[in-house]
Coordinates of C-alpha atoms in Angstrom, one line a residue:
M3 CA -0.7 -7.5 10.5
I4 CA -1.1 -3.6 10.6
D5 CA -3.1 -2.3 13.1
L6 CA -5.5 0.5 11.7
P7 CA -6.4 3.4 14.0
D8 CA -9.8 4.3 16.0
S9 CA -10.6 7.0 13.3
L10 CA -11.2 4.7 10.2
T11 CA -14.0 3.4 11.8
Q12 CA -15.5 6.7 13.8
T13 CA -18.2 7.5 12.8
T14 CA -19.5 11.8 12.5
K15 CA -20.5 11.7 16.7
D16 CA -17.4 10.5 17.9
A17 CA -15.4 13.8 15.6
P18 CA -13.6 16.3 17.8
S19 CA -16.3 19.3 17.5
C20 CA -15.1 22.9 16.9
E21 CA -14.8 24.7 20.3
R22 CA -16.4 27.8 18.3
C23 CA -19.5 27.4 17.3
G24 CA -19.6 23.0 18.6
A25 CA -20.2 21.7 15.2
T26 CA -18.4 18.1 13.9
T27 CA -18.0 19.7 10.4
R28 CA -14.0 19.9 10.5
V29 CA -12.2 21.4 7.4
G30 CA -8.4 21.4 8.7
E31 CA -6.3 22.0 12.1
G32 CA -8.6 24.5 13.3
L33 CA -10.9 24.9 11.1
C34 CA -14.5 24.5 11.4
A35 CA -16.1 24.3 7.6
T36 CA -19.7 25.5 9.6
C37 CA -18.0 28.4 11.3
L38 CA -16.5 30.0 7.6
L39 CA -19.8 29.7 6.0
R40 CA -21.6 31.5 8.8
E41 CA -18.6 34.4 8.5
G42 CA -19.6 34.2 5.1
L43 CA -23.3 34.5 5.2
E44 CA -23.4 37.1 7.6
A45 CA -20.8 39.9 6.1
E46 CA -22.2 42.4 4.4
G47 CA -21.8 42.7 1.0
E48 CA -19.6 40.4 -1.9
A49 CA -17.4 37.9 0.6
S50 CA -13.7 39.1 0.4
S51 CA -10.6 37.1 1.0
Q52 CA -10.5 39.4 4.6
I53 CA -12.9 37.1 5.8
F54 CA -11.4 33.7 5.4
E55 CA -8.2 35.5 6.4
S56 CA -10.0 36.6 9.9
V57 CA -10.7 32.5 10.4
L58 CA -7.7 30.9 9.3
A59 CA -6.0 33.6 11.7
E60 CA -7.1 31.3 14.5
A61 CA -5.9 28.1 12.8
N62 CA -3.2 26.1 13.8
V63 CA -1.1 26.5 10.1
P64 CA 2.4 24.0 10.4
D65 CA 6.0 25.4 9.2
K66 CA 6.9 24.4 5.3
Q67 CA 8.8 21.7 7.2
W68 CA 6.1 19.8 9.8
R69 CA 5.7 16.4 11.1
L70 CA 2.8 14.4 11.4
G71 CA 3.8 11.4 13.6
N72 CA 6.8 10.1 13.2
Y73 CA 7.6 11.5 9.9
E74 CA 8.9 14.7 8.1
I75 CA 6.6 16.2 5.3
L76 CA 9.0 17.4 3.2
E77 CA 6.2 18.0 -0.2
E78 CA 3.1 18.0 -1.7
I79 CA 3.4 15.3 -4.8
G80 CA -0.3 14.6 -5.2
R81 CA -4.0 15.0 -4.5
G82 CA -7.3 13.4 -4.9
G83 CA -10.8 13.7 -4.6
M84 CA -10.0 11.3 -1.0
G85 CA -6.9 12.2 0.3
V86 CA -3.4 14.2 -0.6
I87 CA 0.1 12.5 -0.7
Y88 CA 3.3 13.7 0.6
R89 CA 7.0 12.8 0.2
A90 CA 8.3 12.2 3.6
R91 CA 11.2 10.7 5.9
Q92 CA 10.8 8.7 8.2
R93 CA 12.4 10.6 11.0
H94 CA 13.9 7.4 13.1
S95 CA 15.2 5.2 10.2
R96 CA 15.5 8.6 7.7
R97 CA 13.3 6.2 4.9
M98 CA 12.1 7.9 2.4
V99 CA 8.5 7.5 2.3
A100 CA 5.5 8.3 0.5
L101 CA 2.8 9.4 3.1
K102 CA -0.8 9.3 2.1
R103 CA -3.7 11.3 4.9
V104 CA -7.4 12.2 4.3
L105 CA -8.1 15.3 3.1
A106 CA -9.8 17.0 5.9
Y107 CA -12.6 18.3 4.6
Q108 CA -13.0 14.4 3.9
A109 CA -12.8 13.6 7.4
D110 CA -16.3 13.2 8.2
S111 CA -17.8 11.6 5.4
H112 CA -18.2 7.5 6.2
E113 CA -18.3 6.7 2.4
T114 CA -14.4 7.8 2.5
L115 CA -13.4 6.9 5.6
A116 CA -14.8 3.9 4.7
R117 CA -12.5 3.4 1.0
F118 CA -9.8 4.7 2.8
R119 CA -9.7 1.9 5.5
R120 CA -10.1 -0.3 2.6
E121 CA -7.5 1.0 0.5
A122 CA -5.2 0.3 3.7
E123 CA -6.7 -2.9 4.5
A124 CA -6.3 -4.3 0.6
A125 CA -2.7 -3.3 0.4
A126 CA -1.4 -4.3 3.5
Q127 CA -3.1 -7.5 3.0
L128 CA -1.2 -8.4 0.3
D129 CA 2.8 -9.3 -0.2
H130 CA 4.3 -8.8 -2.9
P131 CA 6.9 -7.6 -5.2
N132 CA 5.0 -5.7 -7.6
I133 CA 2.5 -4.3 -5.2
L134 CA 3.0 -1.0 -3.4
P135 CA 3.9 -2.1 0.7
I136 CA 2.3 -0.2 3.3
Y137 CA 4.3 0.2 6.0
E138 CA 2.2 1.6 8.6
V139 CA -1.2 2.8 9.4
S140 CA -1.8 5.8 12.2
E141 CA -3.4 9.1 12.4
S142 CA -2.2 12.4 13.3
E143 CA -3.0 14.2 16.6
D144 CA -6.1 15.8 15.4
G145 CA -7.5 12.1 14.1
L146 CA -6.8 11.8 10.7
P147 CA -6.2 8.9 9.7
F148 CA -2.3 8.2 6.8
F149 CA -0.7 5.6 6.4
S150 CA 2.8 5.7 5.1
M151 CA 4.1 3.5 2.1
K152 CA 7.0 3.0 -0.8
Y153 CA 8.1 5.9 -2.1
A154 CA 7.9 4.9 -6.2
T155 CA 10.6 7.5 -7.3
G156 CA 9.7 6.7 -11.4
G157 CA 6.2 8.1 -10.8
S158 CA 3.3 6.8 -12.5
L159 CA 2.5 5.0 -15.8
R160 CA 0.6 7.2 -16.8
A161 CA 3.5 9.5 -17.2
A162 CA 5.8 6.9 -18.8
A163 CA 3.4 6.0 -21.6
P164 CA 5.1 8.1 -24.2
A165 CA 8.0 6.4 -24.1
L166 CA 6.5 2.8 -24.2
R167 CA 4.6 3.4 -27.0
N168 CA 7.0 2.4 -29.3
Q169 CA 8.7 -0.5 -27.1
P170 CA 6.0 -3.6 -27.4
N171 CA 8.9 -5.7 -25.6
E172 CA 8.4 -3.2 -22.7
C173 CA 5.7 -3.1 -23.0
I174 CA 4.2 -6.7 -22.7
S175 CA 7.8 -7.2 -19.7
L176 CA 5.5 -4.3 -17.7
M177 CA 1.8 -6.4 -18.4
A178 CA 3.1 -9.2 -17.6
K179 CA 4.3 -8.3 -13.9
I180 CA 1.2 -6.7 -13.2
A181 CA -0.9 -9.1 -14.7
R182 CA 0.8 -11.5 -11.7
A183 CA 0.0 -8.7 -8.8
I184 CA -2.8 -8.9 -9.8
H185 CA -3.4 -12.7 -10.1
F186 CA -2.1 -13.0 -6.7
A187 CA -4.2 -10.6 -5.2
H188 CA -7.0 -12.2 -6.7
G189 CA -5.6 -15.8 -5.5
E190 CA -5.9 -14.1 -2.1
G191 CA -9.6 -12.9 -2.8
I192 CA -9.3 -9.6 -3.7
L193 CA -10.3 -7.7 -6.0
H194 CA -8.8 -3.9 -7.5
R195 CA -11.4 -2.8 -9.5
D196 CA -9.9 0.3 -10.6
L197 CA -7.0 -0.6 -12.3
Q198 CA -5.6 2.4 -14.7
P199 CA -2.1 3.9 -15.6
G200 CA -1.9 6.8 -13.0
N201 CA -2.4 3.4 -10.0
I202 CA 0.6 1.5 -11.3
L203 CA 3.8 3.3 -10.0
L204 CA 7.6 2.6 -10.9
D205 CA 10.5 2.8 -9.2
G206 CA 13.7 4.0 -9.7
R207 CA 14.3 1.0 -12.5
G208 CA 11.2 0.8 -13.8
E209 CA 10.0 -2.1 -12.3
P210 CA 5.9 -1.3 -11.5
F211 CA 4.0 -2.0 -8.6
V212 CA 0.2 -2.0 -8.7
S213 CA -1.1 0.9 -5.9
D214 CA -4.5 2.1 -5.1
F215 CA -6.9 -0.5 -3.8
G216 CA -9.5 2.2 -2.3
L217 CA -12.1 0.0 -4.5
A218 CA -11.0 -3.1 -4.1
K219 CA -13.2 -6.2 -3.0
W220 CA -13.1 -9.5 -0.6
L221 CA -14.4 -11.7 -3.1
M222 CA -15.3 -14.2 0.1
G223 CA -17.9 -13.0 2.4
E224 CA -20.1 -9.8 2.6
S225 CA -18.1 -6.7 3.7
D226 CA -19.3 -3.2 4.9
L227 CA -16.8 -2.2 2.9
T228 CA -17.8 -3.5 -0.4
Q229 CA -22.1 -2.2 0.3
T230 CA -20.7 1.2 1.2
I231 CA -17.8 2.3 -1.7
T232 CA -20.2 3.7 -4.6
T233 CA -17.7 5.1 -7.2
F234 CA -16.9 2.4 -9.8
G235 CA -13.7 2.5 -11.2
T236 CA -11.6 4.8 -14.5
P237 CA -13.7 5.6 -17.2
G238 CA -11.8 3.9 -20.1
Y239 CA -10.4 1.3 -18.0
I240 CA -13.0 0.0 -16.3
A241 CA -15.4 -3.0 -17.9
P242 CA -19.3 -2.7 -19.4
E243 CA -20.4 -4.7 -16.2
Q244 CA -18.7 -3.1 -13.2
A245 CA -20.2 0.5 -14.8
E246 CA -23.6 -1.1 -14.8
S247 CA -23.6 -4.6 -11.9
A248 CA -23.6 -4.1 -8.1
A249 CA -20.3 -4.6 -6.1
S250 CA -21.2 -8.1 -5.6
D251 CA -21.6 -9.2 -8.7
L252 CA -18.3 -8.5 -9.8
T253 CA -15.6 -11.5 -10.4
P254 CA -11.9 -11.0 -11.4
A255 CA -12.6 -10.9 -14.6
A256 CA -13.7 -7.3 -14.5
D257 CA -9.6 -6.5 -13.3
V258 CA -8.4 -8.5 -16.7
Y259 CA -10.3 -6.5 -19.1
S260 CA -8.4 -3.5 -17.3
L261 CA -5.4 -5.3 -17.7
G262 CA -6.1 -5.2 -21.3
A263 CA -7.5 -1.6 -21.4
I264 CA -3.9 -0.1 -19.9
L265 CA -1.9 -2.6 -23.0
F266 CA -4.0 -0.8 -25.4
N267 CA -3.0 2.2 -24.5
L268 CA 0.0 1.6 -23.9
L269 CA 0.2 -0.1 -27.5
A270 CA -2.0 2.9 -29.4
G271 CA -1.7 6.1 -27.2
R272 CA -4.7 6.0 -26.1
P273 CA -7.0 4.2 -24.3
P274 CA -9.7 1.4 -26.0
F275 CA -13.0 4.2 -25.9
V276 CA -12.4 8.0 -26.0
G277 CA -15.0 10.9 -26.0
E278 CA -16.1 14.7 -24.9
N279 CA -16.7 13.4 -20.7
V280 CA -17.2 10.4 -18.5
L281 CA -20.8 9.6 -19.6
S282 CA -19.7 9.8 -23.3
V283 CA -17.4 7.1 -22.4
I284 CA -19.0 5.0 -20.2
H285 CA -21.8 4.7 -22.8
Q286 CA -19.6 3.8 -25.7
T287 CA -18.2 0.8 -23.5
A288 CA -21.5 -0.2 -22.6
A289 CA -22.6 0.3 -26.0
N290 CA -19.9 -0.7 -28.7
P291 CA -17.4 -3.1 -28.9
A292 CA -13.7 -2.9 -28.1
P293 CA -12.0 -1.2 -31.3
K294 CA -9.2 -3.5 -32.7
L295 CA -5.6 -2.7 -31.5
R296 CA -4.2 -2.7 -35.2
A297 CA -6.5 -0.8 -36.8
L298 CA -5.1 1.9 -35.1
A299 CA -1.4 0.6 -34.4
P300 CA -1.2 -1.6 -37.4
S301 CA 2.3 -2.2 -37.6
L302 CA 2.0 -4.1 -33.8
D303 CA 2.3 -8.3 -34.1
R304 CA -1.0 -9.5 -34.4
D305 CA -0.5 -11.3 -31.3
L306 CA -0.5 -8.4 -29.3
E307 CA -4.0 -7.4 -31.1
T308 CA -4.9 -10.6 -29.6
I309 CA -3.8 -10.7 -26.0
C310 CA -6.4 -7.3 -25.7
A311 CA -8.5 -8.5 -27.5
R312 CA -9.0 -12.3 -25.0
S313 CA -9.2 -9.8 -22.5
W314 CA -12.3 -8.3 -23.4
N315 CA -14.0 -11.6 -24.3
A316 CA -13.2 -13.0 -20.5
I317 CA -15.6 -10.9 -19.1
R318 CA -18.1 -10.7 -21.3
E319 CA -18.3 -14.7 -22.0
R320 CA -19.4 -13.8 -18.3
A321 CA -22.3 -12.5 -18.1
T322 CA -25.1 -15.4 -18.4
K323 CA -23.2 -15.8 -15.1
P324 CA -22.5 -12.8 -13.0
R325 CA -22.6 -15.0 -9.8
V326 CA -20.1 -17.0 -10.5
I327 CA -17.4 -16.1 -8.0
W328 CA -14.3 -18.5 -10.0
P329 CA -15.6 -17.9 -13.5
K330 CA -13.2 -20.3 -15.6
I331 CA -11.1 -17.4 -17.2
S332 CA -8.3 -19.3 -17.5
N333 CA -9.7 -20.3 -20.7
A334 CA -10.6 -17.1 -22.0
G335 CA -8.0 -15.1 -20.1
W336 CA -5.4 -13.2 -22.4
R337 CA -2.8 -14.7 -23.8
A338 CA 0.8 -14.4 -26.0
V339 CA 2.7 -16.8 -27.8
R340 CA 5.9 -15.9 -29.3
S341 CA 6.1 -13.7 -32.3
S342 CA 8.4 -10.7 -33.7
H343 CA 7.6 -8.2 -30.6
A344 CA 6.6 -10.7 -28.1
R345 CA 10.2 -13.4 -28.6
S346 CA 10.3 -12.6 -24.4
M347 CA 7.6 -14.4 -23.8
R348 CA 7.4 -18.1 -24.1
R349 CA 3.9 -18.0 -23.3
F350 CA 2.2 -15.8 -21.2
T351 CA -2.3 -16.9 -20.0
F352 CA -3.9 -15.3 -17.2
G353 CA -5.9 -16.7 -15.4
A354 CA -8.3 -16.2 -12.5
G355 CA -9.4 -19.6 -11.2
R356 CA -6.0 -21.3 -11.1
D357 CA -2.3 -20.6 -12.2
V358 CA -1.7 -21.2 -15.6
T359 CA 1.1 -18.7 -16.2
R360 CA 4.3 -19.7 -18.2
F361 CA 7.1 -17.2 -18.1
S362 CA 10.2 -16.9 -20.0
P363 CA 13.4 -16.5 -18.0
A364 CA 14.0 -12.9 -19.2
L365 CA 10.3 -12.3 -17.5
A366 CA 10.4 -14.0 -14.0

């Protein structure tokens, strides 16, 4: 079991304070949002770069080859609203890892720390060959939490999607492995809730790994983290019920829907719903039935269209029983039978209630 650092449960009053003004609104190492704001407001005329340079001059800014705990940071490889991801090298083992750290200006956000803690706990609990493993959870000298994980050298499924567009067999093989990983997570009582191509990583051989459990939900029991997180996933890949319902109402069918949406994107070249903005996509998802795969890609086999359709029907058939934790998705899940585009898959059924998955040796 990986021990979580105290900073992941730290309250604002426990956070280190600024030596200049005493505030706890940290921005980075030696930086304070309150001081930055005060400098800008007190300046005469239009704020200029000199104002910020005077504050930054007092900060302890590391050089290009800096260290974080037992890791040497090599380069930044990703950044989001909550954290930043680096390619790093473990100092003693020399192992290459990906290292995720909370963004400094988010360090005093209860929701950010809760989500970071959720991601670390969920991924550390799930030991599966297609779930990205976490190696260590720790914190920096200034109290910012971070964790190291497997470095997937092949990038994300989102980046690989264009090359897979005309390879339905490869798409099916990848999705079978991803679905087995999610089925395993469900068996451990964890929903992902943010399955989308950017959260599926690939290694150098093209093997997929499910990552980013920052929105994960525990199926059993009341979790304070479940009540804290308000973000609801990625528009275009979430089920209508996920955008409209409380977290406690969601079931494994929500993840099944997302898996179907990912497969649709791989085969059709776009998500089921697209729009000019996020609200437009959410509205379409809630108001309109999902399009048929072969309407966009008529050359594809009908069985591939069936996989997507059944993944969406799974959650729609659940609408009348929103609080049943383990619905009979095995009968309304997604299934592929032998076809010209899926010969390697003898039969595939994704079930949330029980293991009804059967694979050909090629996918085992």
